Amino acid sequence: MKSKDLQNIVVSKYRNGDEPTKIFRDLSGGLSLETIKRWCKMIDTIGSIDLTYSTGRPRIVRTPGAIEKVKNRADAGGRVSIRKLARDLRISRISIHRILKKDLKYSAYKKKFQPFLTDAHKAKRKAFANWVRINFRKEQTMRILFSDEKNFDIDGVYNLQSDRVWAPSRAIANEKGGIVEKRKFPQKVMVWLGACSNGISSLVIFEEVTVDHARYIKEQDGATPHIHQLTQQWCQGHFPSFIGKDRWPPNSPDLNSLDHSIWDWNKIASKEH
């Protein structure tokens, strides 16, 4: 049966009160149920079946009005997804994406976490910054020693966001190294390192020892064990320009250069040991 004949049958039956499901059964599979529903929607909308007519979301070019609507929604703040914008504004997701990227020059940024700071915290930070500017000359900052300890385990560190395996299927991806096996209790080693303007210190490796207060004094930072009285006393006796815990403002950012430049497990794991 020709397409035109099927169209005439659908029009006749639908106008006589038959529902799309009954028309589908009467045609014994001659047309899919989705096609019959789409044709019935055309009959309701334009009075006939026109295969050049689209019953879906209207095609909208990137007009100034559409661009302005997208901009207003994006600038309003809050969580905005391309899918939701497309549904609310009745614009295709591709057009929404092009408006955001090409017309508005917008980029998608992940939300970041930062410490909660009260007005009192901010005032203490400002006071501390002014105190440092008054009491420390530029050449004195070259004498700062950054030190840190870190635990490494033999399993290594993997970034699940960026460590991807491209493959046509999950099974093939697994064969190409897409599975990372993690031990429940991997072997670990603690290391210590210092860095200053003259370079880095020798690497100190703590192997098969228990790092406790009986043998070691924790280095200074904001953690509770590190501001213990013994730690403060030791630092006061060994560092002439030591800044005590009472001077530092709360929620101070960790600006240790070792965290940002030295502790790179990917570089360590890339070498044979």
PDB file of C-alpha atoms in Angstrom:
ATOM      1  CA  MET A   1       0.000   0.000   0.000  1.00  0.00           C
ATOM      2  CA  LYS A   2       1.319   3.426  -0.965  1.00  0.00           C
ATOM      3  CA  SER A   3       2.069   6.091   1.609  1.00  0.00           C
ATOM      4  CA  LYS A   4      -0.680   8.351   0.277  1.00  0.00           C
ATOM      5  CA  ASP A   5      -3.239   5.551   0.653  1.00  0.00           C
ATOM      6  CA  LEU A   6      -2.121   4.957   4.251  1.00  0.00           C
ATOM      7  CA  GLN A   7      -2.442   8.672   4.964  1.00  0.00           C
ATOM      8  CA  ASN A   8      -6.005   8.705   3.630  1.00  0.00           C
ATOM      9  CA  ILE A   9      -6.922   5.697   5.806  1.00  0.00           C
ATOM     10  CA  VAL A  10      -5.465   7.300   8.925  1.00  0.00           C
ATOM     11  CA  VAL A  11      -7.271  10.594   8.216  1.00  0.00           C
ATOM     12  CA  SER A  12     -10.576   8.804   7.663  1.00  0.00           C
ATOM     13  CA  LYS A  13     -10.343   6.596  10.757  1.00  0.00           C
ATOM     14  CA  TYR A  14      -9.115   9.403  13.021  1.00  0.00           C
ATOM     15  CA  ARG A  15     -11.894  11.744  11.931  1.00  0.00           C
ATOM     16  CA  ASN A  16     -14.385   8.939  12.584  1.00  0.00           C
ATOM     17  CA  GLY A  17     -13.239   8.825  16.211  1.00  0.00           C
ATOM     18  CA  ASP A  18     -10.688   6.001  16.181  1.00  0.00           C
ATOM     19  CA  GLU A  19      -7.750   6.411  18.549  1.00  0.00           C
ATOM     20  CA  PRO A  20      -4.153   5.978  17.256  1.00  0.00           C
ATOM     21  CA  THR A  21      -3.808   2.607  19.023  1.00  0.00           C
ATOM     22  CA  LYS A  22      -6.949   1.242  17.295  1.00  0.00           C
ATOM     23  CA  ILE A  23      -5.753   2.527  13.911  1.00  0.00           C
ATOM     24  CA  PHE A  24      -2.406   0.801  14.555  1.00  0.00           C
ATOM     25  CA  ARG A  25      -4.146  -2.522  15.273  1.00  0.00           C
ATOM     26  CA  ASP A  26      -6.428  -2.207  12.241  1.00  0.00           C
ATOM     27  CA  LEU A  27      -3.432  -1.634   9.931  1.00  0.00           C
ATOM     28  CA  SER A  28      -1.750  -4.786  11.303  1.00  0.00           C
ATOM     29  CA  GLY A  29       1.681  -3.214  11.495  1.00  0.00           C
ATOM     30  CA  GLY A  30       1.505  -1.324   8.231  1.00  0.00           C
ATOM     31  CA  LEU A  31       2.613   1.794  10.120  1.00  0.00           C
ATOM     32  CA  SER A  32       4.395   2.236  13.425  1.00  0.00           C
ATOM     33  CA  LEU A  33       2.364   3.546  16.345  1.00  0.00           C
ATOM     34  CA  GLU A  34       4.682   6.574  16.648  1.00  0.00           C
ATOM     35  CA  THR A  35       4.065   7.490  12.998  1.00  0.00           C
ATOM     36  CA  ILE A  36       0.302   7.216  13.453  1.00  0.00           C
ATOM     37  CA  LYS A  37       0.447   9.409  16.573  1.00  0.00           C
ATOM     38  CA  ARG A  38       2.529  11.984  14.710  1.00  0.00           C
ATOM     39  CA  TRP A  39       0.088  12.026  11.790  1.00  0.00           C
ATOM     40  CA  CYS A  40      -2.888  12.382  14.162  1.00  0.00           C
ATOM     41  CA  LYS A  41      -1.164  15.344  15.789  1.00  0.00           C
ATOM     42  CA  MET A  42      -0.794  16.928  12.333  1.00  0.00           C
ATOM     43  CA  ILE A  43      -4.505  16.422  11.708  1.00  0.00           C
ATOM     44  CA  ASP A  44      -5.320  18.182  14.983  1.00  0.00           C
ATOM     45  CA  THR A  45      -2.901  21.036  14.198  1.00  0.00           C
ATOM     46  CA  ILE A  46      -3.261  21.758  10.467  1.00  0.00           C
ATOM     47  CA  GLY A  47      -6.252  19.598   9.476  1.00  0.00           C
ATOM     48  CA  SER A  48      -4.340  17.187   7.226  1.00  0.00           C
ATOM     49  CA  ILE A  49      -1.167  15.097   6.971  1.00  0.00           C
ATOM     50  CA  ASP A  50       1.767  17.084   5.589  1.00  0.00           C
ATOM     51  CA  LEU A  51       5.101  15.251   5.737  1.00  0.00           C
ATOM     52  CA  THR A  52       6.958  18.554   5.347  1.00  0.00           C
ATOM     53  CA  TYR A  53       5.429  19.811   8.589  1.00  0.00           C
ATOM     54  CA  SER A  54       7.359  19.343  11.844  1.00  0.00           C
ATOM     55  CA  THR A  55       5.379  18.617  15.008  1.00  0.00           C
ATOM     56  CA  GLY A  56       8.409  18.942  17.263  1.00  0.00           C
ATOM     57  CA  ARG A  57      10.159  21.970  18.746  1.00  0.00           C
ATOM     58  CA  PRO A  58      10.103  24.873  16.273  1.00  0.00           C
ATOM     59  CA  ARG A  59      13.423  25.693  14.640  1.00  0.00           C
ATOM     60  CA  ILE A  60      14.683  29.009  15.939  1.00  0.00           C
ATOM     61  CA  VAL A  61      17.740  30.722  14.548  1.00  0.00           C
ATOM     62  CA  ARG A  62      20.163  32.563  16.818  1.00  0.00           C
ATOM     63  CA  THR A  63      18.209  35.796  16.753  1.00  0.00           C
ATOM     64  CA  PRO A  64      19.044  38.756  19.036  1.00  0.00           C
ATOM     65  CA  GLY A  65      15.888  37.981  20.989  1.00  0.00           C
ATOM     66  CA  ALA A  66      16.867  34.352  21.558  1.00  0.00           C
ATOM     67  CA  ILE A  67      20.394  35.370  22.536  1.00  0.00           C
ATOM     68  CA  GLU A  68      19.013  37.896  25.030  1.00  0.00           C
ATOM     69  CA  LYS A  69      16.736  35.276  26.614  1.00  0.00           C
ATOM     70  CA  VAL A  70      19.606  32.825  27.050  1.00  0.00           C
ATOM     71  CA  LYS A  71      21.835  35.570  28.480  1.00  0.00           C
ATOM     72  CA  ASN A  72      19.208  36.630  31.019  1.00  0.00           C
ATOM     73  CA  ARG A  73      18.736  33.051  32.221  1.00  0.00           C
ATOM     74  CA  ALA A  74      22.479  32.406  32.445  1.00  0.00           C
ATOM     75  CA  ASP A  75      23.165  35.693  34.261  1.00  0.00           C
ATOM     76  CA  ALA A  76      20.387  35.064  36.780  1.00  0.00           C
ATOM     77  CA  GLY A  77      22.700  32.661  38.612  1.00  0.00           C
ATOM     78  CA  GLY A  78      21.896  29.325  40.138  1.00  0.00           C
ATOM     79  CA  ARG A  79      22.106  25.952  38.459  1.00  0.00           C
ATOM     80  CA  VAL A  80      21.464  26.182  34.712  1.00  0.00           C
ATOM     81  CA  SER A  81      21.809  23.254  32.333  1.00  0.00           C
ATOM     82  CA  ILE A  82      21.656  23.343  28.547  1.00  0.00           C
ATOM     83  CA  ARG A  83      18.924  20.700  28.615  1.00  0.00           C
ATOM     84  CA  LYS A  84      16.726  22.795  30.922  1.00  0.00           C
ATOM     85  CA  LEU A  85      17.325  25.983  28.926  1.00  0.00           C
ATOM     86  CA  ALA A  86      16.369  24.187  25.717  1.00  0.00           C
ATOM     87  CA  ARG A  87      13.173  22.856  27.283  1.00  0.00           C
ATOM     88  CA  ASP A  88      12.132  26.138  28.918  1.00  0.00           C
ATOM     89  CA  LEU A  89      12.936  28.390  25.943  1.00  0.00           C
ATOM     90  CA  ARG A  90      11.867  25.843  23.288  1.00  0.00           C
ATOM     91  CA  ILE A  91      15.207  26.134  21.523  1.00  0.00           C
ATOM     92  CA  SER A  92      17.289  23.156  20.452  1.00  0.00           C
ATOM     93  CA  ARG A  93      20.180  22.149  22.684  1.00  0.00           C
ATOM     94  CA  ILE A  94      22.601  22.676  19.798  1.00  0.00           C
ATOM     95  CA  SER A  95      21.374  26.258  19.352  1.00  0.00           C
ATOM     96  CA  ILE A  96      21.609  26.884  23.115  1.00  0.00           C
ATOM     97  CA  HIS A  97      25.186  25.594  23.115  1.00  0.00           C
ATOM     98  CA  ARG A  98      26.130  27.757  20.130  1.00  0.00           C
ATOM     99  CA  ILE A  99      24.562  30.847  21.686  1.00  0.00           C
ATOM    100  CA  LEU A 100      26.470  30.309  24.934  1.00  0.00           C
ATOM    101  CA  LYS A 101      29.814  29.488  23.321  1.00  0.00           C
ATOM    102  CA  LYS A 102      29.870  31.535  20.114  1.00  0.00           C
ATOM    103  CA  ASP A 103      27.522  34.469  20.653  1.00  0.00           C
ATOM    104  CA  LEU A 104      27.965  35.131  24.377  1.00  0.00           C
ATOM    105  CA  LYS A 105      31.524  33.734  24.639  1.00  0.00           C
ATOM    106  CA  TYR A 106      30.508  31.979  27.878  1.00  0.00           C
ATOM    107  CA  SER A 107      32.230  28.928  29.327  1.00  0.00           C
ATOM    108  CA  ALA A 108      30.970  26.398  31.863  1.00  0.00           C
ATOM    109  CA  TYR A 109      32.793  26.522  35.193  1.00  0.00           C
ATOM    110  CA  LYS A 110      32.563  24.046  38.031  1.00  0.00           C
ATOM    111  CA  LYS A 111      31.596  25.405  41.409  1.00  0.00           C
ATOM    112  CA  LYS A 112      34.505  25.759  43.824  1.00  0.00           C
ATOM    113  CA  PHE A 113      34.625  25.264  47.560  1.00  0.00           C
ATOM    114  CA  GLN A 114      36.345  27.722  49.861  1.00  0.00           C
ATOM    115  CA  PRO A 115      36.469  28.230  53.630  1.00  0.00           C
ATOM    116  CA  PHE A 116      33.592  30.101  55.215  1.00  0.00           C
ATOM    117  CA  LEU A 117      34.912  33.440  56.477  1.00  0.00           C
ATOM    118  CA  THR A 118      33.082  35.690  58.913  1.00  0.00           C
ATOM    119  CA  ASP A 119      33.670  39.433  59.144  1.00  0.00           C
ATOM    120  CA  ALA A 120      35.901  38.776  62.168  1.00  0.00           C
ATOM    121  CA  HIS A 121      37.995  36.293  60.159  1.00  0.00           C
ATOM    122  CA  LYS A 122      38.441  38.827  57.362  1.00  0.00           C
ATOM    123  CA  ALA A 123      39.465  41.548  59.813  1.00  0.00           C
ATOM    124  CA  LYS A 124      42.115  39.255  61.329  1.00  0.00           C
ATOM    125  CA  ARG A 125      43.430  38.399  57.870  1.00  0.00           C
ATOM    126  CA  LYS A 126      43.765  42.063  56.980  1.00  0.00           C
ATOM    127  CA  ALA A 127      45.500  42.837  60.264  1.00  0.00           C
ATOM    128  CA  PHE A 128      47.933  39.954  59.749  1.00  0.00           C
ATOM    129  CA  ALA A 129      48.741  41.069  56.192  1.00  0.00           C
ATOM    130  CA  ASN A 130      49.470  44.604  57.398  1.00  0.00           C
ATOM    131  CA  TRP A 131      51.653  43.229  60.217  1.00  0.00           C
ATOM    132  CA  VAL A 132      53.701  41.148  57.756  1.00  0.00           C
ATOM    133  CA  ARG A 133      54.204  44.128  55.423  1.00  0.00           C
ATOM    134  CA  ILE A 134      55.488  46.249  58.304  1.00  0.00           C
ATOM    135  CA  ASN A 135      57.715  43.661  59.999  1.00  0.00           C
ATOM    136  CA  PHE A 136      59.163  41.672  57.081  1.00  0.00           C
ATOM    137  CA  ARG A 137      61.365  43.078  54.343  1.00  0.00           C
ATOM    138  CA  LYS A 138      61.406  41.539  50.891  1.00  0.00           C
ATOM    139  CA  GLU A 139      64.826  39.953  51.397  1.00  0.00           C
ATOM    140  CA  GLN A 140      63.570  38.266  54.562  1.00  0.00           C
ATOM    141  CA  THR A 141      60.956  36.349  52.605  1.00  0.00           C
ATOM    142  CA  MET A 142      63.812  34.610  50.771  1.00  0.00           C
ATOM    143  CA  ARG A 143      64.674  32.904  54.067  1.00  0.00           C
ATOM    144  CA  ILE A 144      61.319  31.132  54.389  1.00  0.00           C
ATOM    145  CA  LEU A 145      61.596  27.346  54.593  1.00  0.00           C
ATOM    146  CA  PHE A 146      58.583  25.411  53.338  1.00  0.00           C
ATOM    147  CA  SER A 147      58.414  21.851  54.653  1.00  0.00           C
ATOM    148  CA  ASP A 148      55.858  19.104  54.479  1.00  0.00           C
ATOM    149  CA  GLU A 149      55.385  15.389  54.994  1.00  0.00           C
ATOM    150  CA  LYS A 150      53.345  13.149  52.726  1.00  0.00           C
ATOM    151  CA  ASN A 151      52.241   9.533  52.568  1.00  0.00           C
ATOM    152  CA  PHE A 152      52.615   7.660  49.288  1.00  0.00           C
ATOM    153  CA  ASP A 153      51.261   4.191  48.621  1.00  0.00           C
ATOM    154  CA  ILE A 154      52.252   1.746  45.912  1.00  0.00           C
ATOM    155  CA  ASP A 155      48.831   1.950  44.237  1.00  0.00           C
ATOM    156  CA  GLY A 156      49.439   5.538  43.131  1.00  0.00           C
ATOM    157  CA  VAL A 157      46.957   8.342  42.543  1.00  0.00           C
ATOM    158  CA  TYR A 158      44.481   8.501  39.659  1.00  0.00           C
ATOM    159  CA  ASN A 159      42.356  11.405  38.504  1.00  0.00           C
ATOM    160  CA  LEU A 160      39.021   9.863  37.530  1.00  0.00           C
ATOM    161  CA  GLN A 161      38.024  13.097  35.792  1.00  0.00           C
ATOM    162  CA  SER A 162      40.948  13.266  33.353  1.00  0.00           C
ATOM    163  CA  ASP A 163      42.382   9.731  33.252  1.00  0.00           C
ATOM    164  CA  ARG A 164      40.178   8.423  30.431  1.00  0.00           C
ATOM    165  CA  VAL A 165      40.475   5.453  28.063  1.00  0.00           C
ATOM    166  CA  TRP A 166      38.938   5.976  24.619  1.00  0.00           C
ATOM    167  CA  ALA A 167      37.315   2.821  23.254  1.00  0.00           C
ATOM    168  CA  PRO A 168      34.154   1.761  21.370  1.00  0.00           C
ATOM    169  CA  SER A 169      32.819  -0.182  24.375  1.00  0.00           C
ATOM    170  CA  ARG A 170      33.298  -0.615  28.114  1.00  0.00           C
ATOM    171  CA  ALA A 171      34.618  -4.143  27.633  1.00  0.00           C
ATOM    172  CA  ILE A 172      37.326  -3.001  25.215  1.00  0.00           C
ATOM    173  CA  ALA A 173      38.148  -0.066  27.492  1.00  0.00           C
ATOM    174  CA  ASN A 174      38.694  -2.524  30.342  1.00  0.00           C
ATOM    175  CA  GLU A 175      41.073  -4.538  28.153  1.00  0.00           C
ATOM    176  CA  LYS A 176      43.011  -1.355  27.324  1.00  0.00           C
ATOM    177  CA  GLY A 177      43.645  -0.493  30.962  1.00  0.00           C
ATOM    178  CA  GLY A 178      40.300   0.972  31.958  1.00  0.00           C
ATOM    179  CA  ILE A 179      40.290  -0.774  35.337  1.00  0.00           C
ATOM    180  CA  VAL A 180      42.453   0.400  38.237  1.00  0.00           C
ATOM    181  CA  GLU A 181      42.821  -2.153  41.007  1.00  0.00           C
ATOM    182  CA  LYS A 182      43.121  -0.711  44.505  1.00  0.00           C
ATOM    183  CA  ARG A 183      44.381  -2.698  47.474  1.00  0.00           C
ATOM    184  CA  LYS A 184      42.387  -2.425  50.675  1.00  0.00           C
ATOM    185  CA  PHE A 185      45.520  -1.804  52.744  1.00  0.00           C
ATOM    186  CA  PRO A 186      48.314  -0.780  50.334  1.00  0.00           C
ATOM    187  CA  GLN A 187      51.890  -0.481  51.526  1.00  0.00           C
ATOM    188  CA  LYS A 188      52.715   3.123  52.392  1.00  0.00           C
ATOM    189  CA  VAL A 189      55.823   5.190  52.948  1.00  0.00           C
ATOM    190  CA  MET A 190      56.075   8.620  54.579  1.00  0.00           C
ATOM    191  CA  VAL A 191      58.544  11.168  53.234  1.00  0.00           C
ATOM    192  CA  TRP A 192      59.615  14.650  54.365  1.00  0.00           C
ATOM    193  CA  LEU A 193      61.031  17.438  52.253  1.00  0.00           C
ATOM    194  CA  GLY A 194      61.961  21.091  52.667  1.00  0.00           C
ATOM    195  CA  ALA A 195      62.124  23.827  50.027  1.00  0.00           C
ATOM    196  CA  CYS A 196      63.519  27.363  50.122  1.00  0.00           C
ATOM    197  CA  SER A 197      64.921  29.987  47.751  1.00  0.00           C
ATOM    198  CA  ASN A 198      68.204  28.044  47.482  1.00  0.00           C
ATOM    199  CA  GLY A 199      66.540  24.802  46.406  1.00  0.00           C
ATOM    200  CA  ILE A 200      65.159  21.683  48.065  1.00  0.00           C
ATOM    201  CA  SER A 201      66.521  19.650  50.953  1.00  0.00           C
ATOM    202  CA  SER A 202      67.467  15.995  50.943  1.00  0.00           C
ATOM    203  CA  LEU A 203      64.477  13.669  50.937  1.00  0.00           C
ATOM    204  CA  VAL A 204      63.876  12.059  54.320  1.00  0.00           C
ATOM    205  CA  ILE A 205      62.123   8.686  54.100  1.00  0.00           C
ATOM    206  CA  PHE A 206      60.504   7.185  57.204  1.00  0.00           C
ATOM    207  CA  GLU A 207      60.710   3.437  56.605  1.00  0.00           C
ATOM    208  CA  GLU A 208      59.444   0.833  59.058  1.00  0.00           C
ATOM    209  CA  VAL A 209      59.172   3.315  61.917  1.00  0.00           C
ATOM    210  CA  THR A 210      56.260   4.692  63.880  1.00  0.00           C
ATOM    211  CA  VAL A 211      55.997   8.461  63.632  1.00  0.00           C
ATOM    212  CA  ASP A 212      54.896   9.399  67.141  1.00  0.00           C
ATOM    213  CA  HIS A 213      55.442  12.254  69.567  1.00  0.00           C
ATOM    214  CA  ALA A 214      58.043  10.273  71.511  1.00  0.00           C
ATOM    215  CA  ARG A 215      60.538  10.467  68.641  1.00  0.00           C
ATOM    216  CA  TYR A 216      59.272  13.252  66.374  1.00  0.00           C
ATOM    217  CA  ILE A 217      57.844  16.737  66.749  1.00  0.00           C
ATOM    218  CA  LYS A 218      55.186  17.598  64.197  1.00  0.00           C
ATOM    219  CA  GLU A 219      55.928  20.541  61.941  1.00  0.00           C
ATOM    220  CA  GLN A 220      53.868  23.706  62.215  1.00  0.00           C
ATOM    221  CA  ASP A 221      50.586  24.191  60.381  1.00  0.00           C
ATOM    222  CA  GLY A 222      46.951  24.643  61.328  1.00  0.00           C
ATOM    223  CA  ALA A 223      46.128  21.066  62.321  1.00  0.00           C
ATOM    224  CA  THR A 224      45.405  20.568  66.022  1.00  0.00           C
ATOM    225  CA  PRO A 225      48.361  18.191  66.696  1.00  0.00           C
ATOM    226  CA  HIS A 226      50.728  20.683  65.058  1.00  0.00           C
ATOM    227  CA  ILE A 227      49.932  23.542  67.439  1.00  0.00           C
ATOM    228  CA  HIS A 228      50.719  21.470  70.506  1.00  0.00           C
ATOM    229  CA  GLN A 229      52.746  23.232  73.195  1.00  0.00           C
ATOM    230  CA  LEU A 230      55.845  21.083  72.516  1.00  0.00           C
ATOM    231  CA  THR A 231      55.702  21.928  68.819  1.00  0.00           C
ATOM    232  CA  GLN A 232      55.429  25.635  69.571  1.00  0.00           C
ATOM    233  CA  GLN A 233      58.307  25.504  72.054  1.00  0.00           C
ATOM    234  CA  TRP A 234      60.595  23.627  69.659  1.00  0.00           C
ATOM    235  CA  CYS A 235      59.893  26.051  66.802  1.00  0.00           C
ATOM    236  CA  GLN A 236      60.446  29.068  69.055  1.00  0.00           C
ATOM    237  CA  GLY A 237      63.837  27.677  70.086  1.00  0.00           C
ATOM    238  CA  HIS A 238      65.059  26.766  66.593  1.00  0.00           C
ATOM    239  CA  PHE A 239      63.595  29.464  64.319  1.00  0.00           C
ATOM    240  CA  PRO A 240      64.440  33.092  65.239  1.00  0.00           C
ATOM    241  CA  SER A 241      61.622  34.500  63.080  1.00  0.00           C
ATOM    242  CA  PHE A 242      59.037  31.879  63.984  1.00  0.00           C
ATOM    243  CA  ILE A 243      55.424  33.129  63.796  1.00  0.00           C
ATOM    244  CA  GLY A 244      53.367  31.490  66.538  1.00  0.00           C
ATOM    245  CA  LYS A 245      49.866  30.081  66.336  1.00  0.00           C
ATOM    246  CA  ASP A 246      48.296  33.132  67.990  1.00  0.00           C
ATOM    247  CA  ARG A 247      49.499  35.407  65.206  1.00  0.00           C
ATOM    248  CA  TRP A 248      48.065  33.405  62.306  1.00  0.00           C
ATOM    249  CA  PRO A 249      44.478  34.254  61.278  1.00  0.00           C
ATOM    250  CA  PRO A 250      41.867  31.446  61.219  1.00  0.00           C
ATOM    251  CA  ASN A 251      41.226  29.443  58.044  1.00  0.00           C
ATOM    252  CA  SER A 252      44.508  30.553  56.494  1.00  0.00           C
ATOM    253  CA  PRO A 253      44.976  29.140  52.961  1.00  0.00           C
ATOM    254  CA  ASP A 254      47.572  26.421  52.420  1.00  0.00           C
ATOM    255  CA  LEU A 255      50.190  28.077  50.208  1.00  0.00           C
ATOM    256  CA  ASN A 256      52.879  25.447  50.715  1.00  0.00           C
ATOM    257  CA  SER A 257      54.950  25.280  47.535  1.00  0.00           C
ATOM    258  CA  LEU A 258      55.501  21.546  48.020  1.00  0.00           C
ATOM    259  CA  ASP A 259      51.783  20.880  47.589  1.00  0.00           C
ATOM    260  CA  HIS A 260      51.680  22.840  44.335  1.00  0.00           C
ATOM    261  CA  SER A 261      55.013  21.921  42.735  1.00  0.00           C
ATOM    262  CA  ILE A 262      56.744  18.963  44.414  1.00  0.00           C
ATOM    263  CA  TRP A 263      54.235  16.310  45.455  1.00  0.00           C
ATOM    264  CA  ASP A 264      53.399  15.034  41.971  1.00  0.00           C
ATOM    265  CA  TRP A 265      52.711  11.314  42.239  1.00  0.00           C
ATOM    266  CA  ASN A 266      52.278  10.980  38.468  1.00  0.00           C
ATOM    267  CA  LYS A 267      55.931  11.952  37.938  1.00  0.00           C
ATOM    268  CA  ILE A 268      57.084   9.643  40.720  1.00  0.00           C
ATOM    269  CA  ALA A 269      55.033   6.684  39.499  1.00  0.00           C
ATOM    270  CA  SER A 270      56.279   7.099  35.909  1.00  0.00           C
ATOM    271  CA  LYS A 271      59.760   5.974  36.970  1.00  0.00           C
ATOM    272  CA  GLU A 272      60.859   2.434  37.721  1.00  0.00           C
ATOM    273  CA  HIS A 273      61.564   1.798  41.428  1.00  0.00           C
TER     274      HIS A 273
END
